[in-house]
């Protein structure tokens, strides 16, 4: 076991507690003696006696606690406040071999908030790294808190009763259960944190202005106007009264407790205000003020200071640089924004990263009748992020659909995990603006070039997580209003009901383009429709009821279509004729919607006034400006429905990977420096995962080449090996189908000449047998700094970029992912056996893809990997060209914590 290690900074973390507050956790140092002693002395006699089994010499205990070597003796403290007061201590001490004893003490006022659980998990990670596999905890039988902590820690504990004490044993390794337990804990903490903003009992507005038309003035006005159910405290040092309400000159002057402080003072004053809020015991800070990380260096420092102030005090922060929050729940009625109007109440949880867009969203919601449950503008996301909100909305009964306007991800992998879980029960619709960081990627490989072309990575992330991605704000609203009022369609069969032919045909075209199925109506359905529609009506799909159609016939037609079960969705289009009134049609459609069961309904009123108010009256019927909008929204919803109904698949257990051997190859290569691997190491690395690289020999002369060709069997391929030569064939460095010694000798000469004239230095030649003829594919991976490994499968060969026929996913792949990728390719038809060609071995293709996924998941040091081509044939797959670039990977963080990037 290693002796003393240096101070392990990676265990310094901010943690979120069950009640939504935060604490700082860090390793103990030898200098902590006095503080630890003060902490132990602050404990109640009961706590001391439970911790130390009776009377204790606290001086000795403190000495013992700070005697750490970060290997055999390791301790953590949790601190709070400007003095960084210690409120909890946890430690392990190795008792020999791979076992260690653990002990905890938590200040009485801080108990039952889950502190010890987190510290236990962090200790376990530290211990495991030191080779300690078992923790032992001895607990007095009356120490219920500790017993419950150990039982509910997520670790599988074994209990043994001894004389007067109970002994617990638990493994230090992080099992799937422990990780899941942590995720649940984090969700509890996130919900509690968001509740501080959306369900406060009292709100102070710091910078509340007497003047309407200012941000501070409008926020205060909105709080009163919308009838916030808690206390409102305007804070303004220069006024006794603000908008006819008593004002306070500072937060300290408020006698009651302040849950939420809304800060609208100029950026330069925000940190002073935040410190006052910390002293006054405020729970949450909503910083509207701009002038932080979005404005450069000074702003970044100002934001860091703000977060630090909040962290020290356990305060949670939304913003800075944001537009505010709204909660439409009847028992809260909070509108802490400066929006001119309030959005109608409804089932949509709306997050906007941009403040400016937030205003537009609220305005639009009001205009089109989009019902909101709560709205949060997260601004710079210094603390509370989109992930926290999604977890909140997942559990919020008032929210049916989550709408996101995102500009960046803090932690995309965590977003993906959370979104995938939430999307299984509540739709998430996202508009992601801006190019992904993928755009900046190196592209020394085909895969790199393909993945840098657009933000395919974000697409992949959303697709895998079941998030509906829209391209425009309009689409975001459209899908939101559809899914917040209609069932998720079971499939893509759509029927169109119209009173005008043209719009009906346009709609049918738009449906088809969007991937929906405009179904043929069976004769039985037509017969029923003919009973009440005009003889001139067209009974196909679209059902054109012609201009004379009454409001009634809309309802009757929808009812027949629903009853006959011929479609999963219906689009009703209304063009104002002379006789029928839009209001009546709206009313009849709402009546039909009420009985439509799991068929989704959408309406399009092509009138100058737009959809009549009757339609929105009970929020049951969505309307769209144009038929194509309805088609697009339904197509999104149907795709989402398919995602929800699909089998998620499993990450298969593959036969025979040798990860340890691969790690050794990687470590050896990295010791010589990062960069592209030579052919032997590529061979070894792919071999460890059973990836079928075609046999090859490195040779230095024509004579060796001929010998290698004879050994491998003709015909062969011959390739130049030269550092920096990325696309060999472009420089004349590849000769294929050489069928005898003379052809090989000739090939060597030609390659030497070509490479010399291209200015590269030839390091040798590669001789390979020819692969069995087949379809050329590309498989590749780029390790993205924030997304992790991104894997691609596409049409391959030297023109891969040109074809740009590629499917992209984020690893790890499930068997279903792999098969979906393959089927989604345009070139899939070729693999299946196009025009009489024999079908390729598809199972071998997906198997190789899954093996590749396992390789890059196990080894984050693989920065870029390009298998191109992988030749797929009826006999299996053969990789004939492979490139791998390694880079030392940063150590993985011990456990999830709060803080930029990690949440
Ligand atoms: P590069 O991609 O650097 O130009 P490759 O090794 O991929 O070089 O070779 C270029 C092309 O030659 C491949 O796309 C493939 O069509 C063909 N080729 C190369 N090696 C073989 C082989 N062993 N069997 C069949 N075809 C091959
Ligand atoms: Mg190639």
Tab-separated table of N, CA and C and ligand atoms in Angstrom, residues 446 728 868-869 881 883, ligand 2:
chain	number	residue	atom	x	y	z
A	446	UNK	N	-11.256	10.620	-41.295
A	446	UNK	CA	-12.557	10.723	-41.965
A	446	UNK	C	-13.638	10.979	-40.924
A	728	UNK	N	-3.434	7.862	-47.628
A	728	UNK	CA	-2.341	7.246	-48.386
A	728	UNK	C	-2.616	7.210	-49.880
A	868	UNK	N	-11.361	2.707	-41.791
A	868	UNK	CA	-11.934	3.059	-43.089
A	868	UNK	C	-11.034	2.598	-44.221
A	869	UNK	N	-11.458	1.653	-45.003
A	869	UNK	CA	-12.764	1.014	-44.926
A	869	UNK	C	-12.763	-0.236	-44.052
A	881	UNK	N	-7.985	-0.748	-43.136
A	881	UNK	CA	-7.199	0.466	-42.868
A	881	UNK	C	-7.654	1.019	-41.520
A	883	UNK	N	-6.621	3.761	-38.158
A	883	UNK	CA	-5.787	4.829	-37.588
A	883	UNK	C	-6.286	5.086	-36.179
B	2	LIG	MG1	-8.662	4.371	-45.681
